[in-house]
Amino acid sequence: MAAESSETVATGFIRAIEDTLQPLRRFPLSGASRDELAPGLRVTFHRAYAIYYRPLPDAVAIVRVLHGARDAAVLAIRGEFEE
């Protein structure tokens, strides 16, 4: 029962993230630039989560999804936003 519930919650979260990202398909540069973390990196938000991505010629590449309490600058120093 708990596994089914967890799967339902996870699936709902992924769908909500996908819904948040829909506008980026038409306007990939609409997210705030985060070049200070990594070249070409942008961010948009879903509730308490920051969604870091890179716009590509024919797609949007999701780099990381982080809870807002995480320190993105520390992750950038570790190179965790690099390709």
mmCIF file of C-alpha atoms in Angstrom:
data_model
loop_
_atom_site.group_PDB
_atom_site.id
_atom_site.type_symbol
_atom_site.label_atom_id
_atom_site.label_comp_id
_atom_site.label_asym_id
_atom_site.label_seq_id
_atom_site.Cartn_x
_atom_site.Cartn_y
_atom_site.Cartn_z
ATOM 1 C CA MET A 1 0.000 0.000 0.000
ATOM 2 C CA ALA A 2 2.785 2.467 0.887
ATOM 3 C CA ALA A 3 4.597 1.675 -2.375
ATOM 4 C CA GLU A 4 1.447 2.438 -4.379
ATOM 5 C CA SER A 5 0.965 5.691 -2.497
ATOM 6 C CA SER A 6 4.595 6.701 -3.065
ATOM 7 C CA GLU A 7 4.277 5.929 -6.766
ATOM 8 C CA THR A 8 1.105 8.019 -6.993
ATOM 9 C CA VAL A 9 2.785 10.960 -5.245
ATOM 10 C CA ALA A 10 5.891 10.684 -7.435
ATOM 11 C CA THR A 11 3.831 10.491 -10.617
ATOM 12 C CA GLY A 12 1.825 13.538 -9.561
ATOM 13 C CA PHE A 13 5.014 15.477 -8.831
ATOM 14 C CA ILE A 14 6.474 14.630 -12.244
ATOM 15 C CA ARG A 15 3.254 15.693 -13.968
ATOM 16 C CA ALA A 16 3.264 18.986 -12.057
ATOM 17 C CA ILE A 17 6.890 19.609 -13.096
ATOM 18 C CA GLU A 18 5.987 18.813 -16.719
ATOM 19 C CA ASP A 19 3.078 21.275 -16.540
ATOM 20 C CA THR A 20 5.406 23.943 -15.143
ATOM 21 C CA LEU A 21 7.812 23.358 -18.030
ATOM 22 C CA GLN A 22 5.209 23.570 -20.819
ATOM 23 C CA PRO A 23 5.674 27.337 -21.392
ATOM 24 C CA LEU A 24 9.416 26.782 -21.832
ATOM 25 C CA ARG A 25 8.725 24.872 -25.034
ATOM 26 C CA ARG A 26 7.594 28.121 -26.662
ATOM 27 C CA PHE A 27 9.660 30.560 -24.595
ATOM 28 C CA PRO A 28 12.860 28.763 -23.525
ATOM 29 C CA LEU A 29 14.587 31.993 -22.514
ATOM 30 C CA SER A 30 11.799 32.994 -20.126
ATOM 31 C CA GLY A 31 13.523 31.441 -17.091
ATOM 32 C CA ALA A 32 15.969 33.599 -15.177
ATOM 33 C CA SER A 33 19.574 33.335 -16.300
ATOM 34 C CA ARG A 34 21.943 31.624 -13.861
ATOM 35 C CA ASP A 35 25.197 32.100 -15.774
ATOM 36 C CA GLU A 36 26.926 32.701 -12.439
ATOM 37 C CA LEU A 37 26.330 29.021 -11.636
ATOM 38 C CA ALA A 38 27.153 27.626 -15.090
ATOM 39 C CA PRO A 39 27.218 29.050 -18.638
ATOM 40 C CA GLY A 40 23.820 28.941 -20.357
ATOM 41 C CA LEU A 41 21.997 27.773 -17.231
ATOM 42 C CA ARG A 42 18.492 29.068 -16.547
ATOM 43 C CA VAL A 43 15.971 28.459 -13.772
ATOM 44 C CA THR A 44 12.218 28.316 -13.334
ATOM 45 C CA PHE A 45 10.256 27.316 -10.253
ATOM 46 C CA HIS A 46 7.562 24.900 -9.154
ATOM 47 C CA ARG A 47 6.442 25.525 -5.587
ATOM 48 C CA ALA A 48 9.518 25.063 -3.363
ATOM 49 C CA TYR A 49 11.606 23.577 -6.190
ATOM 50 C CA ALA A 50 14.051 25.261 -8.524
ATOM 51 C CA ILE A 51 14.259 23.634 -11.954
ATOM 52 C CA TYR A 52 17.599 24.332 -13.621
ATOM 53 C CA TYR A 53 17.723 23.861 -17.374
ATOM 54 C CA ARG A 54 19.548 24.757 -20.562
ATOM 55 C CA PRO A 55 17.699 25.838 -23.693
ATOM 56 C CA LEU A 56 18.868 23.891 -26.755
ATOM 57 C CA PRO A 57 18.083 24.552 -30.420
ATOM 58 C CA ASP A 58 15.249 22.004 -30.476
ATOM 59 C CA ALA A 59 14.658 21.128 -26.808
ATOM 60 C CA VAL A 60 15.015 22.145 -23.187
ATOM 61 C CA ALA A 61 17.488 20.042 -21.192
ATOM 62 C CA ILE A 62 16.637 19.715 -17.514
ATOM 63 C CA VAL A 63 19.888 19.800 -15.546
ATOM 64 C CA ARG A 64 18.666 19.513 -11.949
ATOM 65 C CA VAL A 65 15.569 19.876 -9.818
ATOM 66 C CA LEU A 66 16.466 21.132 -6.349
ATOM 67 C CA HIS A 67 14.494 22.000 -3.276
ATOM 68 C CA GLY A 68 14.766 25.730 -2.651
ATOM 69 C CA ALA A 69 16.537 25.132 0.661
ATOM 70 C CA ARG A 70 19.533 23.628 -1.146
ATOM 71 C CA ASP A 71 22.537 25.885 -1.722
ATOM 72 C CA ALA A 72 22.902 26.025 -5.507
ATOM 73 C CA ALA A 73 26.159 28.001 -5.253
ATOM 74 C CA VAL A 74 27.838 25.132 -3.387
ATOM 75 C CA LEU A 75 26.664 22.680 -6.034
ATOM 76 C CA ALA A 76 28.002 24.985 -8.754
ATOM 77 C CA ILE A 77 31.424 25.081 -7.065
ATOM 78 C CA ARG A 78 31.422 21.275 -7.174
ATOM 79 C CA GLY A 79 30.627 21.439 -10.900
ATOM 80 C CA GLU A 80 27.239 19.799 -10.499
ATOM 81 C CA PHE A 81 25.603 22.039 -13.107
ATOM 82 C CA GLU A 82 28.152 21.237 -15.791
ATOM 83 C CA GLU A 83 27.281 18.978 -18.694
#
